[in-house]
C-alpha angles and dihedrals in degrees: 000000000000090000091055092048092055091061111090111243114253091235091061090055090053091052092052089053090052091052089053090064105274118149110280094197117058118192110273119248117267092225117113091241092065097049113113116251092206097076132000113245096228115149118256116217114229094207095081111106100149118222122003113288092240086077088061094056106035123167092254093055112031094157120119130259102262143007124296123276096258089060094041094066096044121116090245093066107131100202095083099034091097091050094055104034120097091189128095119295120248118270108287130192103257117260117190110242124212117271097240111113092209095055109051095166125110115287114237097217091048092053102045137036093220120085093223141018087238090066091049093052092045089056094045093046094049134072090273090078105092115155135138123183126189129181110204147143101053108204129189112229120195131356137272122358091338091063122108139179120251121200132201112234111200123190129193117184144142094205116127089222090083129065095232137017099235127027142137139207137189118244135175125215094259089058089062091049090049091052091052092049091053094048092046092052090052105041114021094073091056095048106264118139107234112200109243118246120235113275128250117253113203095188096045095047093044090057089051092049101047105014132080121261109273136152095272092052091047091049091051093051092047092049092050093046091053094046091050090052092051091046091056092047092052091048097050092043089064104093094217100042092049090066095049114119092226091054091050091048091049092052099041111025115095092211129035130194110258111268112239134205093025098116115111094210101049141096088266090052091050090049090052090054092051092046092050091053091048091047092052090054091046092052091054091054095050115083111187117203096221111210096177114078091198093064093046092051093046092050091053091046093051092048091051092045091050092054094048094046091052092051093049091045091055091049093051091049088054089050090053091052092050092050091051090050089049089051092052093045091049090053090053090048091051091051092049092048091051092051091048090050091053092053095045116106095197105091099209093044092046091051092047092050091049091051090046088056090052091051091049090051089055090047090051089059091047091052090048092050091047091051088054089049091051090051103041098037104036110014096046093044091054092044090050093054094047087059093040089054086056089058090050091050089050092065089049088054090051090052089054090050090051089051091050092051090050090048091052092049092051092050091049091048091052091051091051091051091051089049090052090053092051092049091051090048091051090046098239103148093165091069098035094076092052091051091048090055090051090049092053090050092050092047089056090048092050092049091050090048091053091051091047091050092048091047096050090047091054092046093049091052091055094043093051091049090052091046092053093050094048091045093055092049092047093051093045092052094047096043091052091049091047093051091048090052090050092050091048092050093050092047090052091049090052090049092053094048093046089055092049098045097078090052091054092049090051092067108111 
């Protein structure tokens, strides 16, 4: 007995090898018994992009998909609130989980009517996907600080998923934030990229609530309306999120439960700030030994892309400011030319100056329109993708968390095995059985952790592939539209100057 106890247990040797940098996560067995019950491992086609992207950026709503970069990095950003909060999740439409006690995650077949994600993406990528969403008619409800803006969400579709082909509902901004919170609590931890909702703006909304209607307030409301519309389009274009019960309820139900914990200045908002700070510190203390070169390369690529997008976004914002200044300066020039023409005694010169003032007034409008094009087409697109990259990074963070949980379980299992060896050596059979039961429980937990880690890694690969394809299409569409707007502006400028040139030559 003593001789057997002096031999180191084989499990301890394995653990030492793991500490020396061996792969902690072997590939799961292909047998049906080892498949995770939390989510089916069906392949997800990356060719599903829903309706054509032109529907995302129509002429009536040229604004970009999410809020601008300065808002994206604020502490009020909702896309990571679920990640960092230890409190209860927002109320979610019940989804029946699988019965297995070792796999408490959402069951795939209980969530969706399709038997596989492949079928979902085939349907969304084909001609059967026919859905148009518009957010319109912003309406102020109430007075003072209790006021809020309500928006009309209109849906046109021929999909059998919905009860009717054309319908509309009224939603307030907090309803959109509540929808995002529910989706994030369901899908982020399993590796799905949940499009971030537009951010709250305390200053902008306060002016709308208590101030008079002016141009800045109208611009704020229009920008928010457009960003909400794009948020919904991105959400329903995701083949998994479209089938979610909370999304269907949001689009179809006439009344929604009041969203909670969405206020920026509240105890929940303060808790989110504290949790974010704690999470940032925690991330710095976790060093993951990445064994997959693909994830390491993608993480570096996303970090580099994020830096470059932020730089370009700042440059485009400066361009927008300069164009607006040019528009204002052109208006002053037009006014001065008109006044000079009125005071000029020479008839031909007076007429030429007056027409020059008219041309400059038209140019002032063109510069103003082009500044709006710079903002809504380019600036908002870049700001959207800065925030969307944050959502992509969030699933990478969840993968690291899953790895850390697996690591902790393996360490605890090793300690229990060492304790079992000591008990056997000290001849304490009464406690050995209890430790063996704990070891079996931990072995099950480690196996489930390995399956969860493998599953989230597979999902992230597919989600990143889908993100890259959609990103390229979005940028192509917007860049083409932006170039077309520039060409149209320059052609109009040439037209105005060609019409004025004969008048200038007629001065004698």
